[in-house]
Amino acid sequence: MTAGLRRELISLALWLVFMLGTGWLVGQVVAFMLAALAMWLSWYLYQINRLLVWLGKPSRQVPEARGVWDEVYYQLYNLYKRQRKARKKLTSILARFQSSTEALPYATIVLDKNNRIEWFNPAAKNLFELSSNADIGQRIDNLVRLPVFVQYLNARQYDEPLEFDYMQRKLRMNITPYGSGQFLLTARDVTSRRKLDDMRRDFISNASHELRTPVTVIAGYLEALSDNVDEATRKPLQKIQQQTRRMQTIIDDLIELARLESPVDESGLDVVDANAVLGDVYQEAAGIDQGRHRLDLRQQDSDAPSEITGHYNEVRTALLNLVTNAIRYTPENGRITLFLESDEQTVMLGVEDNGPGIAYEHIPRLTERFYRVDAGRSREQGGSGLGLAIVKHILDRHNASLFVRSKSGKGSQFRCDFPRAH
Ligand code: ADP
């Protein structure tokens, strides 16, 4: 029992004893007892009313009270103080959050579950030309009506960002779900970065095209020369020829990479039979390999689904690059298998070998341009260092993914997962 309640009970008892005594003296015990209780009850009702008035508008001015009421006010006032403190803290966190998001160079928009705008920062106002008063509560897809944007927004698959053209700018946008069905949309202007990328791509493509002609001419002269040279000159000439061929491969691969970096021509997309690609590449690989390895073909039953959407030649190039690598790095008499598997969603096309394998730490970097596990070996085998970068670009253009499984000394498996065409 609290001290306040104890005091209250003592006061009540004293009051009742006093009224009982007075009633006994005047010979009206019952009437005095009833009056005592009625007065006590009125006092309580009065205190409850005061409390309700104060609770309606709590302030630092706590009404004066005695006994248990003093304690009630004291506890409630402490609660009120704690709440005020917590609210102040939250308000300052919110204000800080808002001012930092307002200062963000990224356009930031908070959307509710129906794509209605709840809040946006000044960068979003500029980028999407929003109006602070009119556009709060509006559906964003009514304001930004681009089909590609609306489709992305409604597909609710936000793993990958979306890049799109909007009002003569290139925007890159991310959407992150949070809270109870809300979404945070962030976007930034990547026009200048894209321009730089385009310039870099065009520079590489132009420089490679410019180099191609002189190197071809040199290769032609070397070919003609090689027929009638004496023994002493033959060896160095062969070395020059070998290096010229390497230069040609690098130039061709650089041109191919620059081409693959340009946007996909959607109109040229076909339904490609991955089985046919596999057969084609197998024939070509057998020609390149000249019986140095055991080349196998592993397919599910021949009528298993194998249709994908894309460009036949690109899919062929990707698989051919994988098989040439296997031929290049697997020691003679090793085993190389081209395989195709499929399920409801995916067509898996790839190559495995029992060659030297690749140590774990190199695997994430294999598709970088000019990344080689063993540079000397790659050059010696005529590799350009661009083969897997080309594969990665081709797969990206087909919404496909590359999976590499390998262990040093145990061989490698390169598998391309394409979405099945339905
Ligand atoms: P490269 O022209 O050097 O072969 P790639 O981009 O095709 O360039 O391959 C990158 C590197 O990955 C190669 O240099 C090689 O070290 C490694 N690699 C690729 N395929 C295989 C494989 N089947 N077995 C072992 N190493 C491989």
Coordinates of C-alpha atoms and ligand atoms in Angstrom, one line a residue:
M1 CA 0.0 0.0 0.0
T2 CA 1.3 3.4 -0.9
A3 CA 1.9 6.1 1.8
G4 CA -0.8 8.3 0.1
L5 CA -3.4 5.6 0.2
R6 CA -2.6 4.9 3.8
R7 CA -3.0 8.5 4.7
E8 CA -6.3 8.6 2.7
L9 CA -7.7 5.6 4.7
I10 CA -6.6 7.2 8.0
S11 CA -8.4 10.4 7.1
L12 CA -11.5 8.5 6.1
A13 CA -11.5 6.6 9.3
L14 CA -11.1 9.7 11.4
W15 CA -13.8 11.5 9.5
L16 CA -16.2 8.5 10.0
V17 CA -15.3 8.4 13.8
F18 CA -15.9 12.1 14.1
M19 CA -19.3 12.0 12.3
L20 CA -20.3 8.8 14.2
G21 CA -19.4 10.6 17.6
T22 CA -21.4 13.7 16.6
G23 CA -24.4 11.6 15.5
W24 CA -24.3 9.7 18.7
L25 CA -24.3 12.9 20.7
V26 CA -27.3 14.3 18.9
G27 CA -29.0 10.9 18.7
Q28 CA -28.8 10.7 14.8
V29 CA -26.2 8.1 14.1
V30 CA -27.6 6.8 10.8
A31 CA -28.3 10.3 9.3
F32 CA -24.9 11.5 10.3
M33 CA -23.2 8.4 8.8
L34 CA -25.1 8.8 5.5
A35 CA -24.2 12.5 5.4
A36 CA -20.5 11.6 6.1
L37 CA -20.5 9.2 3.2
A38 CA -22.3 11.6 0.9
M39 CA -19.8 14.4 1.7
W40 CA -16.9 12.0 1.1
L41 CA -18.4 10.9 -2.2
S42 CA -19.0 14.5 -3.3
W43 CA -15.4 15.3 -2.4
Y44 CA -14.2 12.4 -4.6
L45 CA -16.4 13.5 -7.5
Y46 CA -15.0 17.0 -7.2
Q47 CA -11.5 15.7 -7.3
I48 CA -12.2 13.4 -10.3
N49 CA -13.7 16.3 -12.2
R50 CA -10.5 18.4 -11.5
L51 CA -8.4 15.5 -12.6
L52 CA -10.4 15.2 -15.9
V53 CA -10.1 18.9 -16.5
W54 CA -6.3 18.8 -16.0
L55 CA -5.9 15.6 -18.1
G56 CA -7.8 17.3 -21.0
K57 CA -5.1 19.9 -21.1
P58 CA -2.1 18.7 -19.0
S59 CA 0.4 21.4 -18.1
R60 CA 3.1 22.1 -15.5
Q61 CA 0.5 23.8 -13.3
V62 CA -0.6 20.8 -11.3
P63 CA -3.7 21.4 -9.2
E64 CA -3.0 21.3 -5.4
A65 CA -4.4 18.2 -3.8
R66 CA -4.0 16.2 -0.6
G67 CA -3.8 12.5 0.3
V68 CA -4.1 10.0 -2.4
W69 CA -4.9 12.7 -5.0
D70 CA -1.6 14.4 -4.5
E71 CA 0.0 11.1 -5.3
V72 CA -2.2 10.5 -8.4
Y73 CA -1.3 14.0 -9.7
Y74 CA 2.4 13.4 -8.9
Q75 CA 2.5 10.1 -10.9
L76 CA 0.5 11.5 -13.8
Y77 CA 2.7 14.5 -14.0
N78 CA 5.8 12.4 -14.2
L79 CA 4.2 10.3 -17.0
Y80 CA 3.3 13.5 -18.8
K81 CA 6.9 14.8 -18.4
R82 CA 8.4 11.6 -19.7
Q83 CA 6.0 11.7 -22.7
R84 CA 6.9 15.3 -23.5
K85 CA 10.6 14.5 -23.4
A86 CA 10.1 11.5 -25.7
R87 CA 8.0 13.5 -28.1
K88 CA 10.6 16.3 -28.1
K89 CA 13.3 13.8 -28.9
L90 CA 11.2 12.2 -31.7
T91 CA 10.4 15.6 -33.2
S92 CA 14.0 16.6 -33.2
I93 CA 15.0 13.2 -34.8
L94 CA 12.3 13.7 -37.4
A95 CA 13.4 17.3 -38.1
R96 CA 17.0 16.2 -38.4
F97 CA 16.0 13.3 -40.8
Q98 CA 13.9 15.7 -42.9
S99 CA 16.6 18.3 -43.1
S100 CA 19.2 15.7 -44.0
T101 CA 17.0 14.2 -46.7
E102 CA 16.2 17.7 -47.9
A103 CA 19.9 18.3 -48.3
L104 CA 20.4 15.0 -50.2
P105 CA 21.3 15.5 -53.8
Y106 CA 19.1 12.4 -54.5
A107 CA 15.5 12.9 -55.3
T108 CA 13.6 11.2 -52.4
I109 CA 9.9 10.5 -52.4
V110 CA 7.8 8.6 -49.8
L111 CA 4.9 6.7 -51.4
D112 CA 2.1 4.9 -49.6
K113 CA 0.9 1.5 -50.6
N114 CA -1.3 2.9 -53.4
N115 CA 1.6 4.8 -54.9
R116 CA 0.3 8.1 -53.5
I117 CA 3.0 10.7 -52.6
E118 CA 3.3 11.3 -48.9
W119 CA 6.4 13.4 -48.8
F120 CA 9.3 14.5 -51.1
N121 CA 12.5 16.5 -50.9
P122 CA 13.5 19.6 -52.9
A123 CA 15.7 17.5 -55.3
A124 CA 12.6 15.4 -56.1
K125 CA 10.6 18.6 -56.7
N126 CA 13.2 19.7 -59.3
L127 CA 13.8 16.3 -60.9
F128 CA 10.1 15.3 -61.3
E129 CA 8.8 18.9 -61.4
L130 CA 6.5 18.3 -58.4
S131 CA 4.5 21.0 -56.7
S132 CA 4.6 21.0 -52.8
N133 CA 0.9 21.8 -52.4
A134 CA -0.8 20.2 -55.2
D135 CA 1.1 16.9 -55.6
I136 CA 1.0 15.6 -52.0
G137 CA -1.6 12.8 -52.0
Q138 CA -1.4 12.4 -55.8
R139 CA -0.5 9.0 -57.4
I140 CA 3.0 9.2 -58.7
D141 CA 2.0 7.2 -61.8
N142 CA -0.5 10.0 -62.7
L143 CA 2.3 12.5 -62.6
V144 CA 5.1 10.4 -64.3
R145 CA 3.2 8.7 -67.0
L146 CA 6.1 6.9 -68.8
P147 CA 5.1 3.3 -69.6
V148 CA 8.5 2.0 -68.5
F149 CA 8.2 3.8 -65.2
V150 CA 4.6 2.7 -64.6
Q151 CA 5.4 -0.9 -65.5
Y152 CA 8.4 -0.9 -63.1
L153 CA 6.4 0.7 -60.3
N154 CA 3.5 -1.8 -60.5
A155 CA 5.7 -4.9 -61.1
R156 CA 6.8 -4.6 -57.4
Q157 CA 10.2 -6.2 -58.3
Y158 CA 12.7 -3.7 -57.1
D159 CA 15.9 -5.7 -56.9
E160 CA 17.4 -3.9 -59.8
P161 CA 17.4 -0.1 -60.3
L162 CA 15.6 1.3 -63.3
E163 CA 17.3 3.6 -65.8
F164 CA 15.0 5.7 -68.0
D165 CA 14.8 8.9 -70.0
Y166 CA 12.8 11.7 -68.5
M167 CA 12.5 15.3 -69.7
Q168 CA 15.8 15.0 -71.7
R169 CA 17.6 13.5 -68.8
K170 CA 18.8 10.0 -67.9
L171 CA 17.5 9.0 -64.5
R172 CA 18.5 6.1 -62.3
M173 CA 15.8 5.1 -59.8
N174 CA 15.6 2.7 -56.9
I175 CA 12.5 1.8 -54.9
T176 CA 12.8 0.3 -51.4
P177 CA 9.7 -1.0 -49.5
Y178 CA 9.6 -0.2 -45.8
G179 CA 7.3 0.3 -42.9
S180 CA 3.7 -0.8 -43.3
G181 CA 3.4 -1.0 -47.1
Q182 CA 5.2 2.3 -47.8
F183 CA 7.9 2.8 -50.5
L184 CA 11.0 5.0 -50.6
L185 CA 11.7 6.1 -54.1
T186 CA 15.2 7.6 -54.8
A187 CA 16.3 8.8 -58.1
R188 CA 19.3 10.7 -59.5
D189 CA 20.3 12.3 -62.7
V190 CA 22.9 10.2 -64.4
T191 CA 23.0 12.1 -67.8
S192 CA 26.6 13.2 -67.5
R193 CA 27.8 9.8 -66.3
R194 CA 26.0 8.1 -69.2
K195 CA 27.5 10.7 -71.6
L196 CA 31.0 9.8 -70.3
D197 CA 30.2 6.1 -70.6
D198 CA 29.1 6.7 -74.2
M199 CA 32.2 8.7 -74.9
R200 CA 34.5 6.0 -73.5
R201 CA 32.7 3.3 -75.4
D202 CA 32.8 5.3 -78.7
F203 CA 36.5 6.1 -78.1
I204 CA 37.4 2.4 -77.6
S205 CA 35.3 1.4 -80.6
N206 CA 36.8 4.1 -82.9
A207 CA 40.4 3.5 -81.7
S208 CA 40.0 -0.3 -82.3
H209 CA 38.5 0.2 -85.7
E210 CA 41.4 2.5 -86.6
L211 CA 43.9 -0.1 -85.4
R212 CA 42.3 -2.9 -87.2
T213 CA 43.3 -1.9 -90.7
P214 CA 47.1 -1.3 -90.1
V215 CA 47.3 -4.6 -88.1
T216 CA 45.5 -6.5 -90.9
V217 CA 48.0 -5.0 -93.4
I218 CA 51.0 -6.0 -91.2
A219 CA 49.5 -9.5 -90.8
G220 CA 49.1 -9.8 -94.6
Y221 CA 52.8 -8.7 -95.3
L222 CA 54.0 -11.1 -92.6
E223 CA 52.1 -13.9 -94.3
A224 CA 53.6 -13.1 -97.6
L225 CA 57.1 -12.8 -96.1
S226 CA 56.9 -16.0 -94.2
D227 CA 57.0 -18.1 -97.4
N228 CA 60.6 -17.3 -98.4
V229 CA 62.7 -16.5 -95.4
D230 CA 65.9 -18.1 -94.3
E231 CA 66.1 -20.2 -91.1
A232 CA 67.6 -17.4 -89.0
T233 CA 64.6 -15.1 -89.7
R234 CA 61.9 -17.8 -89.5
K235 CA 61.7 -17.9 -85.7
P236 CA 61.5 -14.2 -85.0
L237 CA 59.0 -13.8 -87.9
Q238 CA 56.8 -16.5 -86.3
K239 CA 56.9 -14.6 -83.0
I240 CA 55.9 -11.4 -84.7
Q241 CA 53.1 -13.3 -86.5
Q242 CA 51.9 -14.8 -83.2
Q243 CA 51.8 -11.3 -81.5
T244 CA 50.1 -9.8 -84.5
R245 CA 47.4 -12.5 -84.2
R246 CA 47.0 -11.6 -80.5
M247 CA 46.6 -8.0 -81.4
Q248 CA 43.9 -8.9 -83.9
T249 CA 42.1 -10.9 -81.3
I250 CA 42.2 -8.1 -78.7
I251 CA 41.1 -5.5 -81.3
D252 CA 38.2 -7.8 -82.4
D253 CA 37.1 -8.4 -78.8
L254 CA 37.3 -4.7 -77.9
I255 CA 35.1 -3.9 -80.9
E256 CA 32.7 -6.7 -79.9
L257 CA 32.6 -5.4 -76.3
A258 CA 31.8 -1.8 -77.4
R259 CA 29.0 -3.1 -79.6
L260 CA 27.6 -5.1 -76.7
E261 CA 27.6 -2.0 -74.5
S262 CA 25.2 -0.2 -76.8
P263 CA 21.5 -0.6 -76.1
V264 CA 19.8 -3.8 -77.1
D265 CA 17.9 -3.7 -80.4
E266 CA 14.6 -5.1 -79.1
S267 CA 13.2 -5.4 -82.7
G268 CA 16.0 -7.9 -83.6
L269 CA 15.1 -10.3 -80.8
D270 CA 14.3 -13.9 -81.9
V271 CA 13.2 -17.0 -80.2
V272 CA 16.5 -19.0 -80.1
D273 CA 16.7 -22.7 -79.8
A274 CA 19.5 -23.3 -77.3
N275 CA 19.8 -26.9 -78.4
A276 CA 20.7 -25.7 -81.9
V277 CA 23.3 -23.3 -80.5
L278 CA 24.7 -26.1 -78.4
G279 CA 25.0 -28.4 -81.5
D280 CA 26.6 -25.6 -83.5
V281 CA 29.2 -24.7 -80.9
Y282 CA 30.0 -28.3 -80.3
Q283 CA 30.9 -28.7 -84.0
E284 CA 32.9 -25.6 -84.0
A285 CA 34.7 -26.6 -80.8
A286 CA 35.6 -30.0 -82.3
G287 CA 37.2 -28.1 -85.2
I288 CA 39.2 -25.9 -83.0
D289 CA 40.2 -28.7 -80.6
Q290 CA 41.5 -31.1 -83.3
G291 CA 41.1 -34.1 -81.0
R292 CA 43.3 -32.8 -78.2
H293 CA 40.6 -33.3 -75.6
R294 CA 37.6 -35.6 -75.1
L295 CA 34.7 -33.4 -76.1
D296 CA 31.2 -34.5 -74.8
L297 CA 27.7 -33.3 -75.2
R298 CA 25.2 -33.7 -72.4
Q299 CA 21.6 -32.9 -73.0
Q300 CA 18.3 -33.7 -71.4
D301 CA 16.0 -35.6 -73.7
S302 CA 16.0 -33.9 -77.1
D303 CA 12.4 -32.5 -76.7
A304 CA 13.1 -30.8 -73.4
P305 CA 12.2 -27.1 -73.6
S306 CA 15.2 -25.1 -74.8
E307 CA 13.8 -21.9 -76.2
I308 CA 15.1 -18.5 -75.1
T309 CA 14.6 -15.0 -76.3
G310 CA 17.6 -13.2 -77.8
H311 CA 20.1 -13.1 -80.5
Y312 CA 21.4 -16.4 -81.9
N313 CA 24.8 -15.1 -82.7
E314 CA 25.3 -13.6 -79.3
V315 CA 24.3 -16.7 -77.4
R316 CA 26.6 -18.7 -79.7
T317 CA 29.5 -16.3 -79.0
A318 CA 29.0 -16.6 -75.3
L319 CA 29.1 -20.4 -75.3
L320 CA 31.9 -20.5 -77.8
N321 CA 34.0 -18.2 -75.5
L322 CA 33.4 -20.6 -72.6
V323 CA 34.4 -23.7 -74.6
T324 CA 37.5 -22.0 -76.1
N325 CA 38.6 -21.2 -72.5
A326 CA 38.0 -24.8 -71.5
I327 CA 40.1 -25.9 -74.5
R328 CA 42.7 -23.3 -73.8
Y329 CA 43.2 -24.1 -70.1
T330 CA 42.5 -27.9 -69.9
P331 CA 45.6 -30.0 -70.4
E332 CA 45.6 -32.4 -73.3
N333 CA 43.4 -35.5 -73.0
G334 CA 41.3 -33.7 -70.5
R335 CA 37.5 -33.9 -70.6
I336 CA 35.3 -31.0 -71.7
T337 CA 31.5 -31.3 -71.6
L338 CA 29.0 -28.9 -73.2
F339 CA 25.6 -29.3 -71.5
L340 CA 22.0 -28.1 -71.6
E341 CA 19.4 -28.5 -68.9
S342 CA 16.1 -26.8 -68.5
D343 CA 13.1 -26.5 -66.1
E344 CA 9.8 -24.6 -66.1
Q345 CA 11.6 -21.2 -65.8
T346 CA 15.2 -21.5 -67.0
V347 CA 17.3 -22.9 -69.8
M348 CA 20.8 -23.6 -68.5
L349 CA 23.6 -23.8 -71.0
G350 CA 27.2 -24.3 -70.2
V351 CA 30.6 -25.9 -70.2
E352 CA 32.5 -28.0 -67.7
D353 CA 36.0 -29.3 -67.7
N354 CA 38.4 -31.2 -65.6
G355 CA 41.2 -28.7 -66.1
P356 CA 43.2 -26.8 -63.5
G357 CA 40.2 -25.0 -62.0
I358 CA 40.2 -21.5 -60.5
A359 CA 40.9 -20.6 -56.9
Y360 CA 37.9 -19.2 -55.0
E361 CA 39.2 -15.7 -54.6
H362 CA 39.5 -15.1 -58.3
I363 CA 36.0 -16.1 -59.2
P364 CA 34.1 -12.8 -58.5
R365 CA 36.6 -10.9 -60.7
L366 CA 36.7 -13.2 -63.7
T367 CA 34.3 -11.1 -65.8
E368 CA 36.4 -7.9 -65.4
R369 CA 38.1 -6.8 -68.6
F370 CA 41.7 -8.1 -68.8
Y371 CA 41.4 -10.0 -65.5
R372 CA 43.5 -13.1 -65.7
V373 CA 44.3 -15.7 -63.1
D374 CA 47.6 -16.5 -64.7
A375 CA 48.5 -13.7 -67.1
G376 CA 51.5 -15.5 -68.7
R377 CA 49.5 -18.6 -69.4
S378 CA 46.6 -16.7 -70.9
R379 CA 48.9 -14.7 -73.2
E380 CA 50.8 -17.8 -74.2
Q381 CA 47.5 -19.5 -75.1
G382 CA 46.4 -16.5 -77.2
G383 CA 43.7 -15.2 -74.8
S384 CA 42.7 -11.6 -75.0
G385 CA 41.6 -11.3 -71.4
L386 CA 38.2 -10.2 -72.6
G387 CA 36.4 -13.5 -73.2
L388 CA 34.4 -13.7 -70.0
A389 CA 33.7 -9.9 -70.0
I390 CA 32.0 -10.5 -73.4
V391 CA 30.1 -13.5 -72.0
K392 CA 28.9 -11.3 -69.1
H393 CA 27.7 -8.5 -71.4
I394 CA 25.9 -10.9 -73.6
L395 CA 24.2 -12.5 -70.6
D396 CA 23.1 -9.1 -69.2
R397 CA 21.5 -8.3 -72.5
H398 CA 19.5 -11.5 -72.3
N399 CA 18.5 -11.1 -68.6
A400 CA 20.6 -14.2 -68.0
S401 CA 23.1 -14.9 -65.2
L402 CA 26.6 -16.6 -65.1
F403 CA 27.3 -19.1 -62.4
V404 CA 30.9 -20.3 -62.0
R405 CA 31.7 -23.3 -59.9
S406 CA 35.4 -24.3 -59.7
K407 CA 38.0 -25.6 -57.3
S408 CA 41.8 -25.4 -57.8
G409 CA 42.9 -28.6 -59.4
K410 CA 39.4 -30.0 -59.8
G411 CA 38.1 -28.4 -63.0
S412 CA 35.5 -25.7 -63.6
Q413 CA 31.9 -25.3 -64.6
F414 CA 30.6 -22.2 -66.3
R415 CA 26.8 -22.2 -66.5
C416 CA 24.5 -19.6 -68.2
D417 CA 21.0 -19.4 -66.9
F418 CA 18.6 -17.9 -69.5
P419 CA 14.9 -17.2 -68.7
R420 CA 12.8 -19.6 -70.8
A421 CA 10.8 -18.1 -73.6
H422 CA 7.1 -19.1 -73.2
Ligands
ADP1 P1 41.4 -15.0 -71.4 O1 41.4 -14.5 -72.8 O2 42.6 -14.7 -70.6 O3 41.1 -16.5 -71.4 P2 38.9 -14.7 -70.2 O4 38.1 -13.4 -69.8 O5 38.2 -15.6 -71.2 O6 40.3 -14.2 -70.6 O7 39.1 -15.5 -68.9 C1 39.7 -14.8 -67.7 C2 40.6 -15.8 -66.9 O8 39.8 -16.8 -66.4 C3 41.6 -16.5 -67.8 O9 42.7 -15.7 -67.9 C4 41.8 -17.8 -67.0 O10 42.8 -17.5 -66.0 C5 40.5 -18.0 -66.3 N1 39.7 -19.1 -66.9 C6 38.7 -18.9 -67.7 N2 38.1 -20.1 -68.1 C7 38.8 -21.1 -67.4 C8 38.8 -22.5 -67.4 N3 37.9 -23.2 -68.1 N4 39.7 -23.1 -66.6 C9 40.6 -22.4 -65.9 N5 40.7 -21.1 -65.9 C10 39.9 -20.4 -66.7

